[in-house]
XYZ file of C-alpha atoms in Angstrom:
119
model
C 10.921 -18.847 8.727
C 9.005 -15.992 7.165
C 7.925 -16.841 3.488
C 6.041 -14.620 1.074
C 4.766 -16.227 -2.140
C 3.160 -14.639 -5.285
C 1.028 -15.764 -7.665
C -1.334 -14.499 -10.403
C 1.136 -13.113 -12.907
C 0.852 -13.722 -16.734
C 0.327 -12.174 -20.156
C -2.777 -9.642 -20.685
C -3.828 -7.119 -23.581
C -3.869 -3.589 -22.591
C -7.203 -2.560 -20.973
C -7.324 -6.238 -19.314
C -7.188 -7.131 -15.764
C -5.122 -9.258 -13.759
C -5.283 -10.276 -9.878
C -2.105 -10.989 -8.207
C -2.067 -12.903 -4.614
C 0.650 -13.008 -2.053
C 0.425 -15.681 1.040
C 2.432 -14.973 3.934
C 3.412 -17.743 6.354
C 5.771 -18.084 9.364
C 4.585 -15.384 11.470
C 1.379 -13.110 12.246
C 1.304 -10.291 10.017
C -1.106 -8.285 12.021
C 1.615 -5.894 12.985
C 2.938 -5.578 9.681
C 2.203 -3.450 6.524
C 2.305 -5.207 3.317
C 3.548 -3.572 -0.213
C 3.650 -4.351 -3.653
C 6.475 -3.412 -5.702
C 7.343 -3.706 -9.415
C 10.486 -3.742 -11.532
C 10.599 -3.323 -15.210
C 13.580 -4.073 -17.131
C 16.241 -1.625 -16.973
C 14.390 0.424 -14.369
C 14.717 0.776 -10.688
C 12.126 -0.766 -8.355
C 8.882 1.131 -7.764
C 6.604 0.780 -4.911
C 2.969 0.533 -5.983
C 0.859 -0.086 -3.000
C 0.616 -0.671 0.581
C -1.852 -2.090 3.169
C -1.671 -1.730 6.788
C -2.704 -5.264 7.806
C -4.335 -4.293 11.142
C -6.608 -1.560 9.823
C -6.911 -1.858 6.086
C -5.576 1.399 5.211
C -4.252 1.650 1.918
C -2.182 3.906 -0.280
C -1.137 3.971 -3.930
C 1.420 5.286 -6.191
C -0.070 7.929 -8.588
C 0.882 5.796 -11.487
C -1.681 3.179 -10.549
C -4.247 5.159 -8.079
C -8.002 4.243 -9.840
C -6.594 1.281 -11.465
C -5.198 -0.912 -8.950
C -6.810 -2.232 -5.748
C -4.726 -3.604 -2.852
C -6.860 -5.728 -0.166
C -6.001 -8.462 2.458
C -7.872 -11.730 3.522
C -7.075 -12.330 7.295
C -8.170 -15.888 7.387
C -5.903 -16.693 4.661
C -2.866 -14.612 5.439
C -3.082 -13.406 1.807
C -2.711 -9.918 0.044
C -4.183 -9.189 -3.195
C -3.319 -6.687 -5.972
C -6.212 -6.280 -8.327
C -4.866 -4.665 -11.408
C -7.512 -3.107 -13.925
C -7.066 -1.084 -17.116
C -3.535 -2.520 -17.406
C -1.106 -0.643 -19.641
C 2.003 -1.652 -21.559
C 3.918 0.362 -18.793
C 2.449 -1.752 -16.149
C 4.743 -4.455 -17.622
C 7.428 -5.638 -14.901
C 8.080 -8.285 -12.129
C 5.794 -7.639 -9.157
C 7.005 -8.335 -5.586
C 5.367 -8.509 -2.481
C 7.100 -7.350 0.608
C 6.398 -6.909 4.404
C 7.720 -4.353 6.883
C 6.552 -3.405 10.512
C 3.762 -0.935 10.584
C 5.835 1.969 11.930
C 9.156 0.945 10.491
C 10.389 1.831 6.873
C 12.452 -0.944 5.750
C 10.904 -3.974 4.240
C 12.224 -7.002 5.922
C 10.670 -9.809 3.845
C 10.192 -10.320 0.080
C 8.519 -12.632 -2.328
C 10.181 -14.099 -5.256
C 8.006 -12.268 -7.764
C 5.640 -12.698 -10.424
C 5.861 -11.431 -14.095
C 3.070 -9.228 -15.347
C 3.232 -8.595 -19.241
C 0.717 -6.050 -21.089
C 0.804 -6.366 -24.706
C -0.140 -3.205 -26.674
């Protein structure tokens, strides 16, 4: 059974930093791409960042480019999202998700972790 478990959310002041983790289990994810999404109250879910597990190739939404960094630790089967220079508009529930490297649908989702940025 595939499981994605996020951790690391919390409350931080604007300009601060947080690091989120997503630990994957249940299969080998070397043929997967891992993404972070977020959803703020009353808004649609928004894609934030992606990393292709096998190559380490990354991509980011324009809203977080230059502030957020996605990375992975193969040995720990864990994906990270380092968030710097946080803004109140980054407040959301953050989810990690997995899809096949060459597919577009994310098949697996974590339960989410709350990130709150105070002004």
